[in-house]
Amino acid sequence: MSQARRFDCLILGGGIVGAALALELALSGRSAALIEKHRVGEGTSFGNAGLIQAEAYLPYPFPRDPLLLLAYAFNRRAEAHYQLSSLPEVIPALWRYFRASSAAGQMETARANAPLVRAAVSDHRRLAAAAGADHLLRPGGWARIFRHEAGLSAEISKLGELALFGVEADVLSGDELRARVPGLSDTVVGGIHYTAPVTLNDPLALTQAYVRAFEALGGMVIQGDALGLRQGSGGWEVPTDVGVIVARDCAVTLGPWAPDLLAKLGYSVPMFYKRGYHVHLKPDVPLTMPLLDVEVGYVMAPMRQGVRLTTGAEFARRDAPPTPVQIEPIKRAARALFPLGEQAEVTPWMGARPCLPDMRPVIGAAGQHKNLWFSFGHAHHGLTLAASSARLLGELIRGEAPFCDPAPYSLSRFG
Ligand SMILES: Cc1cc2nc3c(=O)[nH]c(=O)nc-3n(C[C@H](O)[C@H](O)[C@H](O)COP(=O)(O)OP(=O)(O)OC[C@H]3O[C@@H](n4cnc5c(N)ncnc54)[C@H](O)[C@@H]3O)c2cc1C
């Protein structure tokens, strides 16, 4: 029987949120073990669109427009799809999401998330610099694009709200956009280019870079099952194949899988999932920046593997079999906008965005257990918010004054 290994902190789950926290703690001299069941960075964090969204203040709300709702009810829109067999489980969560999506609720979430969003890019820059991975953060931003003037005008009208948060954007005509994105179809009438965000052409590489830097500072990555977590006399323990791993503090960064562990510890988490898919198409000319085709509802992003098309939301049980019905419509739409060739893979990748009804993450002290900490539920913005969430939780774990008030992210807000 191997001996117990002792650390200051256990981090459960090696997605981008856990990787950023691991590096944050290692940089401040804490010893930590990152417990990952599979391979770091290959969960939800593997397949996103690579946007670190400096402008992501306004949450994605549940739509309230009756016509749009009708289109969703008939599964007529590529940006959102629901799986009929998952409905009984999904409906209560959607109802909570609907209620939290009032105009007042959206503004409350925007204000609550603002400190994390404001720090998102600079905190990633800090961690990436420490990891020698600055080159992975591609400057130049990304754009929302439109085929119709009406859509563009509606989007322009939202810029006032974003300006309240200091967001700057270039409103571009179709020709101005084509000058920045050669190859873009002349059916595009214009768009909004957010210039401050940085983007990735390999999200996995960033997670791996953070983890490598963590290891270089003495951190350990250990394969193990977080569901084995228990409280022992010396602190939190996880049994693994290499022995029992023990630490005073334990941070849960399990993304979509957090509720599985928390249920065992007596916490109820109203998490629901917006599943998303991606495929890669080979471009005939390089795509110069990620584009969100707002009217159809997908992102096309230049990646190492080709142009990645990421779908909008599929409302389904996390573990229900994949139903990638949104892929064909978005491939057609993307090929009409940009010269794209063959699909690189046979089977689309699928991930599950871990969502809370108010579109805010859960970050901070667990509440019912001493030295247990949470950082999960980052929904559409887990890549964006990983580094600033890591800074906040790192400060809380170390007992320092946090750079922002953690109260809006407490799990206790759900009662
Ligand atoms: C299609 C799509 C596009 C997206 N685009 C963007 C984007 O452009 N920008 C953005 O900011 N966000 C985006 N997101 C959201 C973002 O990807 C997620 O919010 C983020 O990856 C969540 O990270 P995480 O570390 O919390 O979870 P994960 O990356 O899922 O990490 C959790 C880890 O826990 C591990 N684990 C699970 N169970 C156990 C266990 N029992 N024991 C040990 N380990 C376990 C898993 O293997 C996994 O590695 C997108 C999501 C999707 C699906």
mmCIF file with all atom_site columns, C-alpha atoms and ligand atoms in Angstrom, residues 13-18 35-39 43-45 47-51 53 224-227 253-257 276-277 310-311 349 351 353-354 378-384, ligand 1:
data_model
loop_
_atom_site.group_PDB
_atom_site.id
_atom_site.type_symbol
_atom_site.label_atom_id
_atom_site.label_alt_id
_atom_site.label_comp_id
_atom_site.label_asym_id
_atom_site.label_entity_id
_atom_site.label_seq_id
_atom_site.pdbx_PDB_ins_code
_atom_site.Cartn_x
_atom_site.Cartn_y
_atom_site.Cartn_z
_atom_site.occupancy
_atom_site.B_iso_or_equiv
_atom_site.pdbx_formal_charge
_atom_site.auth_seq_id
_atom_site.auth_comp_id
_atom_site.auth_asym_id
_atom_site.auth_atom_id
_atom_site.pdbx_PDB_model_num
ATOM   1  C CA  . GLY A 1 13  ? -11.187 18.308 -12.716 1.00 0.00 ? 13  GLY A CA  1
ATOM   2  C CA  . GLY A 1 14  ? -8.598  19.305 -15.303 1.00 0.00 ? 14  GLY A CA  1
ATOM   3  C CA  . GLY A 1 15  ? -10.520 21.440 -17.789 1.00 0.00 ? 15  GLY A CA  1
ATOM   4  C CA  . ILE A 1 16  ? -9.492  25.045 -18.466 1.00 0.00 ? 16  ILE A CA  1
ATOM   5  C CA  . VAL A 1 17  ? -11.076 26.164 -15.164 1.00 0.00 ? 17  VAL A CA  1
ATOM   6  C CA  . GLY A 1 18  ? -9.105  23.614 -13.094 1.00 0.00 ? 18  GLY A CA  1
ATOM   7  C CA  . ILE A 1 35  ? -7.082  15.073 -10.071 1.00 0.00 ? 35  ILE A CA  1
ATOM   8  C CA  . GLU A 1 36  ? -8.397  14.248 -13.544 1.00 0.00 ? 36  GLU A CA  1
ATOM   9  C CA  . LYS A 1 37  ? -10.385 11.171 -14.471 1.00 0.00 ? 37  LYS A CA  1
ATOM   10 C CA  . HIS A 1 38  ? -9.482  11.150 -18.159 1.00 0.00 ? 38  HIS A CA  1
ATOM   11 C CA  . ARG A 1 39  ? -6.996  13.526 -19.857 1.00 0.00 ? 39  ARG A CA  1
ATOM   12 C CA  . GLY A 1 43  ? -13.645 17.589 -21.645 1.00 0.00 ? 43  GLY A CA  1
ATOM   13 C CA  . THR A 1 44  ? -15.820 20.578 -22.563 1.00 0.00 ? 44  THR A CA  1
ATOM   14 C CA  . SER A 1 45  ? -12.744 22.774 -22.811 1.00 0.00 ? 45  SER A CA  1
ATOM   15 C CA  . GLY A 1 47  ? -14.041 21.807 -28.356 1.00 0.00 ? 47  GLY A CA  1
ATOM   16 C CA  . ASN A 1 48  ? -15.037 25.417 -27.816 1.00 0.00 ? 48  ASN A CA  1
ATOM   17 C CA  . ALA A 1 49  ? -14.839 28.266 -30.305 1.00 0.00 ? 49  ALA A CA  1
ATOM   18 C CA  . GLY A 1 50  ? -11.670 29.673 -28.730 1.00 0.00 ? 50  GLY A CA  1
ATOM   19 C CA  . LEU A 1 51  ? -13.073 33.125 -27.900 1.00 0.00 ? 51  LEU A CA  1
ATOM   20 C CA  . GLN A 1 53  ? -14.562 37.407 -24.837 1.00 0.00 ? 53  GLN A CA  1
ATOM   21 C CA  . GLY A 1 224 ? -8.204  9.588  -10.342 1.00 0.00 ? 224 GLY A CA  1
ATOM   22 C CA  . ASP A 1 225 ? -11.928 9.746  -9.731  1.00 0.00 ? 225 ASP A CA  1
ATOM   23 C CA  . ALA A 1 226 ? -13.088 12.813 -7.836  1.00 0.00 ? 226 ALA A CA  1
ATOM   24 C CA  . LEU A 1 227 ? -16.229 10.962 -6.789  1.00 0.00 ? 227 LEU A CA  1
ATOM   25 C CA  . THR A 1 253 ? -13.641 22.373 -10.928 1.00 0.00 ? 253 THR A CA  1
ATOM   26 C CA  . LEU A 1 254 ? -15.569 19.546 -12.545 1.00 0.00 ? 254 LEU A CA  1
ATOM   27 C CA  . GLY A 1 255 ? -17.559 21.691 -15.005 1.00 0.00 ? 255 GLY A CA  1
ATOM   28 C CA  . PRO A 1 256 ? -20.597 19.693 -16.181 1.00 0.00 ? 256 PRO A CA  1
ATOM   29 C CA  . TRP A 1 257 ? -19.801 16.878 -13.750 1.00 0.00 ? 257 TRP A CA  1
ATOM   30 C CA  . GLY A 1 276 ? -22.744 21.939 -28.434 1.00 0.00 ? 276 GLY A CA  1
ATOM   31 C CA  . TYR A 1 277 ? -21.076 20.235 -31.364 1.00 0.00 ? 277 TYR A CA  1
ATOM   32 C CA  . THR A 1 310 ? -19.496 25.314 -33.382 1.00 0.00 ? 310 THR A CA  1
ATOM   33 C CA  . THR A 1 311 ? -23.235 24.923 -32.935 1.00 0.00 ? 311 THR A CA  1
ATOM   34 C CA  . TRP A 1 349 ? -17.313 16.428 -31.383 1.00 0.00 ? 349 TRP A CA  1
ATOM   35 C CA  . GLY A 1 351 ? -19.528 18.921 -25.261 1.00 0.00 ? 351 GLY A CA  1
ATOM   36 C CA  . ARG A 1 353 ? -21.877 23.792 -21.508 1.00 0.00 ? 353 ARG A CA  1
ATOM   37 C CA  . PRO A 1 354 ? -22.471 23.697 -17.726 1.00 0.00 ? 354 PRO A CA  1
ATOM   38 C CA  . HIS A 1 378 ? -19.297 28.866 -16.494 1.00 0.00 ? 378 HIS A CA  1
ATOM   39 C CA  . ALA A 1 379 ? -21.820 28.089 -19.264 1.00 0.00 ? 379 ALA A CA  1
ATOM   40 C CA  . HIS A 1 380 ? -20.945 29.814 -22.573 1.00 0.00 ? 380 HIS A CA  1
ATOM   41 C CA  . HIS A 1 381 ? -17.897 31.540 -21.123 1.00 0.00 ? 381 HIS A CA  1
ATOM   42 C CA  . GLY A 1 382 ? -15.735 29.002 -19.307 1.00 0.00 ? 382 GLY A CA  1
ATOM   43 C CA  . LEU A 1 383 ? -12.684 29.670 -21.453 1.00 0.00 ? 383 LEU A CA  1
ATOM   44 C CA  . THR A 1 384 ? -13.212 33.423 -21.139 1.00 0.00 ? 384 THR A CA  1
HETATM 45 C C1  . LIG B 2 .   ? -19.526 24.263 -28.739 1.00 0.00 ? 1   LIG B C1  1
HETATM 46 C C2  . LIG B 2 .   ? -19.001 25.086 -27.615 1.00 0.00 ? 1   LIG B C2  1
HETATM 47 C C3  . LIG B 2 .   ? -18.403 26.326 -27.874 1.00 0.00 ? 1   LIG B C3  1
HETATM 48 C C4  . LIG B 2 .   ? -17.924 27.109 -26.831 1.00 0.00 ? 1   LIG B C4  1
HETATM 49 N N1  . LIG B 2 .   ? -17.265 28.283 -27.114 1.00 0.00 ? 1   LIG B N1  1
HETATM 50 C C5  . LIG B 2 .   ? -16.727 29.014 -26.099 1.00 0.00 ? 1   LIG B C5  1
HETATM 51 C C6  . LIG B 2 .   ? -15.945 30.161 -26.379 1.00 0.00 ? 1   LIG B C6  1
HETATM 52 O O1  . LIG B 2 .   ? -15.672 30.512 -27.532 1.00 0.00 ? 1   LIG B O1  1
HETATM 53 N N2  . LIG B 2 .   ? -15.485 30.905 -25.330 1.00 0.00 ? 1   LIG B N2  1
HETATM 54 C C7  . LIG B 2 .   ? -15.725 30.538 -24.032 1.00 0.00 ? 1   LIG B C7  1
HETATM 55 O O2  . LIG B 2 .   ? -15.329 31.268 -23.130 1.00 0.00 ? 1   LIG B O2  1
HETATM 56 N N3  . LIG B 2 .   ? -16.403 29.406 -23.743 1.00 0.00 ? 1   LIG B N3  1
HETATM 57 C C8  . LIG B 2 .   ? -16.909 28.639 -24.740 1.00 0.00 ? 1   LIG B C8  1
HETATM 58 N N4  . LIG B 2 .   ? -17.599 27.498 -24.462 1.00 0.00 ? 1   LIG B N4  1
HETATM 59 C C9  . LIG B 2 .   ? -17.810 27.117 -23.054 1.00 0.00 ? 1   LIG B C9  1
HETATM 60 C C10 . LIG B 2 .   ? -16.546 26.511 -22.436 1.00 0.00 ? 1   LIG B C10 1
HETATM 61 O O3  . LIG B 2 .   ? -15.965 25.579 -23.315 1.00 0.00 ? 1   LIG B O3  1
HETATM 62 C C11 . LIG B 2 .   ? -16.893 25.843 -21.103 1.00 0.00 ? 1   LIG B C11 1
HETATM 63 O O4  . LIG B 2 .   ? -17.573 26.747 -20.268 1.00 0.00 ? 1   LIG B O4  1
HETATM 64 C C12 . LIG B 2 .   ? -15.607 25.396 -20.398 1.00 0.00 ? 1   LIG B C12 1
HETATM 65 O O5  . LIG B 2 .   ? -14.854 24.542 -21.230 1.00 0.00 ? 1   LIG B O5  1
HETATM 66 C C13 . LIG B 2 .   ? -15.883 24.690 -19.090 1.00 0.00 ? 1   LIG B C13 1
HETATM 67 O O6  . LIG B 2 .   ? -14.627 24.355 -18.552 1.00 0.00 ? 1   LIG B O6  1
HETATM 68 P P1  . LIG B 2 .   ? -14.503 23.493 -17.248 1.00 0.00 ? 1   LIG B P1  1
HETATM 69 O O7  . LIG B 2 .   ? -13.053 23.378 -16.937 1.00 0.00 ? 1   LIG B O7  1
HETATM 70 O O8  . LIG B 2 .   ? -15.428 24.014 -16.211 1.00 0.00 ? 1   LIG B O8  1
HETATM 71 O O9  . LIG B 2 .   ? -15.111 22.055 -17.675 1.00 0.00 ? 1   LIG B O9  1
HETATM 72 P P2  . LIG B 2 .   ? -14.408 20.804 -18.516 1.00 0.00 ? 1   LIG B P2  1
HETATM 73 O O10 . LIG B 2 .   ? -13.519 21.359 -19.536 1.00 0.00 ? 1   LIG B O10 1
HETATM 74 O O11 . LIG B 2 .   ? -15.492 19.937 -18.883 1.00 0.00 ? 1   LIG B O11 1
HETATM 75 O O12 . LIG B 2 .   ? -13.500 20.182 -17.379 1.00 0.00 ? 1   LIG B O12 1
HETATM 76 C C14 . LIG B 2 .   ? -14.021 19.316 -16.380 1.00 0.00 ? 1   LIG B C14 1
HETATM 77 C C15 . LIG B 2 .   ? -13.026 18.175 -16.225 1.00 0.00 ? 1   LIG B C15 1
HETATM 78 O O13 . LIG B 2 .   ? -13.455 17.312 -15.171 1.00 0.00 ? 1   LIG B O13 1
HETATM 79 C C16 . LIG B 2 .   ? -13.099 15.976 -15.527 1.00 0.00 ? 1   LIG B C16 1
HETATM 80 N N5  . LIG B 2 .   ? -13.910 15.033 -14.744 1.00 0.00 ? 1   LIG B N5  1
HETATM 81 C C17 . LIG B 2 .   ? -15.217 14.721 -14.919 1.00 0.00 ? 1   LIG B C17 1
HETATM 82 N N6  . LIG B 2 .   ? -15.597 13.828 -13.986 1.00 0.00 ? 1   LIG B N6  1
HETATM 83 C C18 . LIG B 2 .   ? -14.519 13.584 -13.210 1.00 0.00 ? 1   LIG B C18 1
HETATM 84 C C19 . LIG B 2 .   ? -14.295 12.769 -12.055 1.00 0.00 ? 1   LIG B C19 1
HETATM 85 N N7  . LIG B 2 .   ? -15.268 12.017 -11.525 1.00 0.00 ? 1   LIG B N7  1
HETATM 86 N N8  . LIG B 2 .   ? -13.065 12.778 -11.497 1.00 0.00 ? 1   LIG B N8  1
HETATM 87 C C20 . LIG B 2 .   ? -12.057 13.539 -12.022 1.00 0.00 ? 1   LIG B C20 1
HETATM 88 N N9  . LIG B 2 .   ? -12.214 14.335 -13.102 1.00 0.00 ? 1   LIG B N9  1
HETATM 89 C C21 . LIG B 2 .   ? -13.441 14.345 -13.685 1.00 0.00 ? 1   LIG B C21 1
HETATM 90 C C22 . LIG B 2 .   ? -13.397 15.922 -17.014 1.00 0.00 ? 1   LIG B C22 1
HETATM 91 O O14 . LIG B 2 .   ? -12.732 14.829 -17.635 1.00 0.00 ? 1   LIG B O14 1
HETATM 92 C C23 . LIG B 2 .   ? -12.922 17.289 -17.474 1.00 0.00 ? 1   LIG B C23 1
HETATM 93 O O15 . LIG B 2 .   ? -11.582 17.258 -17.921 1.00 0.00 ? 1   LIG B O15 1
HETATM 94 C C24 . LIG B 2 .   ? -18.082 26.674 -25.484 1.00 0.00 ? 1   LIG B C24 1
HETATM 95 C C25 . LIG B 2 .   ? -18.664 25.438 -25.225 1.00 0.00 ? 1   LIG B C25 1
HETATM 96 C C26 . LIG B 2 .   ? -19.114 24.637 -26.270 1.00 0.00 ? 1   LIG B C26 1
HETATM 97 C C27 . LIG B 2 .   ? -19.711 23.295 -25.965 1.00 0.00 ? 1   LIG B C27 1
#
